[in-house]
Amino acid sequence: MFKRLISAAVLLPAALWGGGASAAPVTLTVASFPSFDEAVKVAIPEFKKKHPDVEIKLVSLAYPDHHTAMTTALATGANLPDVMAVEIGFIGKFAESGGLEDLGVAPYSGLQYQKQFARFTYPQAMSGLGKLAAMPADIGPGALFYRKDLLDKAGVSEAELTKSWDGFVEAGKKVKAATGAYMIASAVDLKDIYIRSGLKDGEGIYFDKGGKVLVDSPRFRKAFELAKAARDAGIDGKIGAWSNEWGEGFKRGKIATQMMGAWLGGHLASWLAPDTKGQWRSAQLPAGAFASWGGSFYAIPKKAANKAMAWEFVKYMTLDRDQQLRAFRALDAFPALVSAQEDAFVDQPIAFLGDQKARQLWKVSAARIPATAVHRQDPVALEIVNAELENVLEKGKDIGQALADAKAQIEKRVRR
């Protein structure tokens, strides 16, 4: 069942919970997923020096399998780890499950650390009742990655890509005509980024504070219009993210740009397209947009066997600057801890990106991203919106009707 097991040692601070002056050795189970699990691996040696008396068992499953397993565990109360890694797409659902500790209250008192993190992270981890379900570890400042060699061949400048969203589509036509490469893997990517841009603090992507569904708003209409314009122009490859064809598209120069979290740079360099080193660059999103794309958290289940130990581990992974920097260097996943963003590592050139100092751009983006709220039905809304966008792109469905239908379906699902 488990793909990886890693052992280390840690000391249980029993006094935190009034459990006595001394602590017996315990085993701490940490459930995570690739490549976020690498952060745990790089933490073990230093953590072992600080806490020598407890074994850590890392259980790592593929991203979808991990979250499916954690969903089942929270629902049944069985097979729960002491520490649970959670990707942002699931944080709202898990926060509302009732199965996680509220890290904002005693004995955790995690709210006191809020100002130490990127300002948009804590709201992402809050339940509708204001409970802090998890602590932020890394973030995904939205970024535009592009193949400089392909754009040069097409005579397209970075400014043409980023001046406006409509300009991005027009630039894509030039790139396709000159190089044969698709501007983007999928028109869905344009929708995904656009619906995350232009938000204000406290707003949600799919729901407002009162739970009202927002998918029939001008923001979603424009997102659908951009996706349709890209499809009609023939500049998207109809290629789903994380598919084999997606990876091959990067390797073979068939996809000219990709908008995602800044962490994509590390994935391109390490396994998606390492042989394209020096050909990629990073830029801010078009039209002055700043958006969060991805991010990872650590939570503690209510039925965890070793909560005190789990909290010590979570604090180490999220609040320890040196550990945040170790994970930053290992994963190139941007740290949620602001003090780690101030390190000189941010100013170092990135060889894969043609020695561009791209982390400086990502730092700027991280500071500008709004503190949006999550909703437990966000994954449901995403599924429904994507299905309706598919109807628009493939079947010619009217955008207004598609969004109205999406809203009705989401409202129906929420009422269940």
mmCIF file with all atom_site columns, C-alpha atoms in Angstrom, residues 207-296:
data_model
loop_
_atom_site.group_PDB
_atom_site.id
_atom_site.type_symbol
_atom_site.label_atom_id
_atom_site.label_alt_id
_atom_site.label_comp_id
_atom_site.label_asym_id
_atom_site.label_entity_id
_atom_site.label_seq_id
_atom_site.pdbx_PDB_ins_code
_atom_site.Cartn_x
_atom_site.Cartn_y
_atom_site.Cartn_z
_atom_site.occupancy
_atom_site.B_iso_or_equiv
_atom_site.pdbx_formal_charge
_atom_site.auth_seq_id
_atom_site.auth_comp_id
_atom_site.auth_asym_id
_atom_site.auth_atom_id
_atom_site.pdbx_PDB_model_num
ATOM 1  C CA . PHE A 1 207 ? -18.329 31.526 -4.044  1.00 0.00 ? 207 PHE A CA 1
ATOM 2  C CA . ASP A 1 208 ? -18.626 34.811 -2.156  1.00 0.00 ? 208 ASP A CA 1
ATOM 3  C CA . LYS A 1 209 ? -18.505 35.129 1.636   1.00 0.00 ? 209 LYS A CA 1
ATOM 4  C CA . GLY A 1 210 ? -22.173 34.282 1.916   1.00 0.00 ? 210 GLY A CA 1
ATOM 5  C CA . GLY A 1 211 ? -21.884 31.175 -0.233  1.00 0.00 ? 211 GLY A CA 1
ATOM 6  C CA . LYS A 1 212 ? -23.418 32.777 -3.341  1.00 0.00 ? 212 LYS A CA 1
ATOM 7  C CA . VAL A 1 213 ? -22.247 31.156 -6.562  1.00 0.00 ? 213 VAL A CA 1
ATOM 8  C CA . LEU A 1 214 ? -20.202 33.541 -8.718  1.00 0.00 ? 214 LEU A CA 1
ATOM 9  C CA . VAL A 1 215 ? -19.733 31.619 -11.940 1.00 0.00 ? 215 VAL A CA 1
ATOM 10 C CA . ASP A 1 216 ? -22.162 33.744 -13.965 1.00 0.00 ? 216 ASP A CA 1
ATOM 11 C CA . SER A 1 217 ? -20.119 36.897 -13.253 1.00 0.00 ? 217 SER A CA 1
ATOM 12 C CA . PRO A 1 218 ? -18.274 39.018 -15.865 1.00 0.00 ? 218 PRO A CA 1
ATOM 13 C CA . ARG A 1 219 ? -15.033 37.440 -14.618 1.00 0.00 ? 219 ARG A CA 1
ATOM 14 C CA . PHE A 1 220 ? -16.133 33.973 -15.707 1.00 0.00 ? 220 PHE A CA 1
ATOM 15 C CA . ARG A 1 221 ? -17.666 35.271 -18.936 1.00 0.00 ? 221 ARG A CA 1
ATOM 16 C CA . LYS A 1 222 ? -14.357 36.876 -19.926 1.00 0.00 ? 222 LYS A CA 1
ATOM 17 C CA . ALA A 1 223 ? -12.494 33.701 -18.967 1.00 0.00 ? 223 ALA A CA 1
ATOM 18 C CA . PHE A 1 224 ? -14.762 31.624 -21.215 1.00 0.00 ? 224 PHE A CA 1
ATOM 19 C CA . GLU A 1 225 ? -14.443 34.176 -24.024 1.00 0.00 ? 225 GLU A CA 1
ATOM 20 C CA . LEU A 1 226 ? -10.643 34.028 -23.857 1.00 0.00 ? 226 LEU A CA 1
ATOM 21 C CA . ALA A 1 227 ? -10.651 30.235 -23.902 1.00 0.00 ? 227 ALA A CA 1
ATOM 22 C CA . LYS A 1 228 ? -13.002 30.209 -26.903 1.00 0.00 ? 228 LYS A CA 1
ATOM 23 C CA . ALA A 1 229 ? -10.887 32.808 -28.721 1.00 0.00 ? 229 ALA A CA 1
ATOM 24 C CA . ALA A 1 230 ? -7.814  30.620 -28.233 1.00 0.00 ? 230 ALA A CA 1
ATOM 25 C CA . ARG A 1 231 ? -9.629  27.526 -29.478 1.00 0.00 ? 231 ARG A CA 1
ATOM 26 C CA . ASP A 1 232 ? -11.114 29.344 -32.483 1.00 0.00 ? 232 ASP A CA 1
ATOM 27 C CA . ALA A 1 233 ? -7.657  30.693 -33.369 1.00 0.00 ? 233 ALA A CA 1
ATOM 28 C CA . GLY A 1 234 ? -6.179  27.198 -33.266 1.00 0.00 ? 234 GLY A CA 1
ATOM 29 C CA . ILE A 1 235 ? -3.473  28.185 -30.781 1.00 0.00 ? 235 ILE A CA 1
ATOM 30 C CA . ASP A 1 236 ? -4.237  25.588 -28.106 1.00 0.00 ? 236 ASP A CA 1
ATOM 31 C CA . GLY A 1 237 ? -3.265  21.960 -28.407 1.00 0.00 ? 237 GLY A CA 1
ATOM 32 C CA . LYS A 1 238 ? -6.258  20.496 -26.556 1.00 0.00 ? 238 LYS A CA 1
ATOM 33 C CA . ILE A 1 239 ? -3.691  18.861 -24.299 1.00 0.00 ? 239 ILE A CA 1
ATOM 34 C CA . GLY A 1 240 ? -4.542  18.171 -20.661 1.00 0.00 ? 240 GLY A CA 1
ATOM 35 C CA . ALA A 1 241 ? -2.065  19.142 -17.959 1.00 0.00 ? 241 ALA A CA 1
ATOM 36 C CA . TRP A 1 242 ? 0.064   16.312 -16.519 1.00 0.00 ? 242 TRP A CA 1
ATOM 37 C CA . SER A 1 243 ? -0.680  13.992 -19.430 1.00 0.00 ? 243 SER A CA 1
ATOM 38 C CA . ASN A 1 244 ? 2.113   12.254 -21.307 1.00 0.00 ? 244 ASN A CA 1
ATOM 39 C CA . GLU A 1 245 ? 1.310   14.405 -24.339 1.00 0.00 ? 245 GLU A CA 1
ATOM 40 C CA . TRP A 1 246 ? 1.701   17.525 -22.176 1.00 0.00 ? 246 TRP A CA 1
ATOM 41 C CA . GLY A 1 247 ? 5.198   16.522 -21.115 1.00 0.00 ? 247 GLY A CA 1
ATOM 42 C CA . GLU A 1 248 ? 6.157   15.573 -24.654 1.00 0.00 ? 248 GLU A CA 1
ATOM 43 C CA . GLY A 1 249 ? 4.901   18.931 -25.876 1.00 0.00 ? 249 GLY A CA 1
ATOM 44 C CA . PHE A 1 250 ? 7.389   20.697 -23.618 1.00 0.00 ? 250 PHE A CA 1
ATOM 45 C CA . LYS A 1 251 ? 10.232  18.386 -24.547 1.00 0.00 ? 251 LYS A CA 1
ATOM 46 C CA . ARG A 1 252 ? 9.674   18.734 -28.293 1.00 0.00 ? 252 ARG A CA 1
ATOM 47 C CA . GLY A 1 253 ? 9.000   22.469 -28.375 1.00 0.00 ? 253 GLY A CA 1
ATOM 48 C CA . LYS A 1 254 ? 5.357   22.024 -29.388 1.00 0.00 ? 254 LYS A CA 1
ATOM 49 C CA . ILE A 1 255 ? 4.008   24.202 -26.546 1.00 0.00 ? 255 ILE A CA 1
ATOM 50 C CA . ALA A 1 256 ? 5.313   27.769 -26.398 1.00 0.00 ? 256 ALA A CA 1
ATOM 51 C CA . THR A 1 257 ? 3.934   28.950 -23.051 1.00 0.00 ? 257 THR A CA 1
ATOM 52 C CA . GLN A 1 258 ? 2.408   27.653 -19.847 1.00 0.00 ? 258 GLN A CA 1
ATOM 53 C CA . MET A 1 259 ? 0.703   29.645 -17.099 1.00 0.00 ? 259 MET A CA 1
ATOM 54 C CA . MET A 1 260 ? 0.877   27.960 -13.709 1.00 0.00 ? 260 MET A CA 1
ATOM 55 C CA . GLY A 1 261 ? 2.411   28.382 -10.298 1.00 0.00 ? 261 GLY A CA 1
ATOM 56 C CA . ALA A 1 262 ? 6.077   29.366 -10.069 1.00 0.00 ? 262 ALA A CA 1
ATOM 57 C CA . TRP A 1 263 ? 6.811   25.797 -9.001  1.00 0.00 ? 263 TRP A CA 1
ATOM 58 C CA . LEU A 1 264 ? 6.404   24.703 -12.630 1.00 0.00 ? 264 LEU A CA 1
ATOM 59 C CA . GLY A 1 265 ? 9.924   25.978 -13.294 1.00 0.00 ? 265 GLY A CA 1
ATOM 60 C CA . GLY A 1 266 ? 11.314  23.309 -11.001 1.00 0.00 ? 266 GLY A CA 1
ATOM 61 C CA . HIS A 1 267 ? 9.217   20.605 -12.647 1.00 0.00 ? 267 HIS A CA 1
ATOM 62 C CA . LEU A 1 268 ? 10.358  21.637 -16.121 1.00 0.00 ? 268 LEU A CA 1
ATOM 63 C CA . ALA A 1 269 ? 13.986  21.569 -15.052 1.00 0.00 ? 269 ALA A CA 1
ATOM 64 C CA . SER A 1 270 ? 13.906  18.335 -13.080 1.00 0.00 ? 270 SER A CA 1
ATOM 65 C CA . TRP A 1 271 ? 11.687  15.987 -15.053 1.00 0.00 ? 271 TRP A CA 1
ATOM 66 C CA . LEU A 1 272 ? 9.263   17.521 -17.542 1.00 0.00 ? 272 LEU A CA 1
ATOM 67 C CA . ALA A 1 273 ? 11.772  18.940 -20.043 1.00 0.00 ? 273 ALA A CA 1
ATOM 68 C CA . PRO A 1 274 ? 15.312  19.070 -18.611 1.00 0.00 ? 274 PRO A CA 1
ATOM 69 C CA . ASP A 1 275 ? 16.889  19.075 -22.095 1.00 0.00 ? 275 ASP A CA 1
ATOM 70 C CA . THR A 1 276 ? 15.289  22.452 -22.840 1.00 0.00 ? 276 THR A CA 1
ATOM 71 C CA . LYS A 1 277 ? 17.539  24.203 -20.342 1.00 0.00 ? 277 LYS A CA 1
ATOM 72 C CA . GLY A 1 278 ? 18.203  27.821 -21.240 1.00 0.00 ? 278 GLY A CA 1
ATOM 73 C CA . GLN A 1 279 ? 15.263  28.101 -23.627 1.00 0.00 ? 279 GLN A CA 1
ATOM 74 C CA . TRP A 1 280 ? 12.598  29.056 -21.074 1.00 0.00 ? 280 TRP A CA 1
ATOM 75 C CA . ARG A 1 281 ? 11.914  32.360 -19.336 1.00 0.00 ? 281 ARG A CA 1
ATOM 76 C CA . SER A 1 282 ? 9.368   33.471 -16.734 1.00 0.00 ? 282 SER A CA 1
ATOM 77 C CA . ALA A 1 283 ? 7.194   36.599 -16.751 1.00 0.00 ? 283 ALA A CA 1
ATOM 78 C CA . GLN A 1 284 ? 4.322   38.031 -14.781 1.00 0.00 ? 284 GLN A CA 1
ATOM 79 C CA . LEU A 1 285 ? 0.829   37.116 -15.899 1.00 0.00 ? 285 LEU A CA 1
ATOM 80 C CA . PRO A 1 286 ? -0.822  39.172 -18.650 1.00 0.00 ? 286 PRO A CA 1
ATOM 81 C CA . ALA A 1 287 ? -2.664  42.439 -17.930 1.00 0.00 ? 287 ALA A CA 1
ATOM 82 C CA . GLY A 1 288 ? -0.998  42.999 -14.572 1.00 0.00 ? 288 GLY A CA 1
ATOM 83 C CA . ALA A 1 289 ? -2.794  40.043 -13.022 1.00 0.00 ? 289 ALA A CA 1
ATOM 84 C CA . PHE A 1 290 ? -1.567  38.398 -9.831  1.00 0.00 ? 290 PHE A CA 1
ATOM 85 C CA . ALA A 1 291 ? -2.987  35.057 -8.797  1.00 0.00 ? 291 ALA A CA 1
ATOM 86 C CA . SER A 1 292 ? -2.227  32.063 -6.636  1.00 0.00 ? 292 SER A CA 1
ATOM 87 C CA . TRP A 1 293 ? -1.864  28.702 -8.385  1.00 0.00 ? 293 TRP A CA 1
ATOM 88 C CA . GLY A 1 294 ? -1.258  25.836 -6.018  1.00 0.00 ? 294 GLY A CA 1
ATOM 89 C CA . GLY A 1 295 ? 0.217   25.703 -2.556  1.00 0.00 ? 295 GLY A CA 1
ATOM 90 C CA . SER A 1 296 ? 0.687   23.069 0.131   1.00 0.00 ? 296 SER A CA 1
#
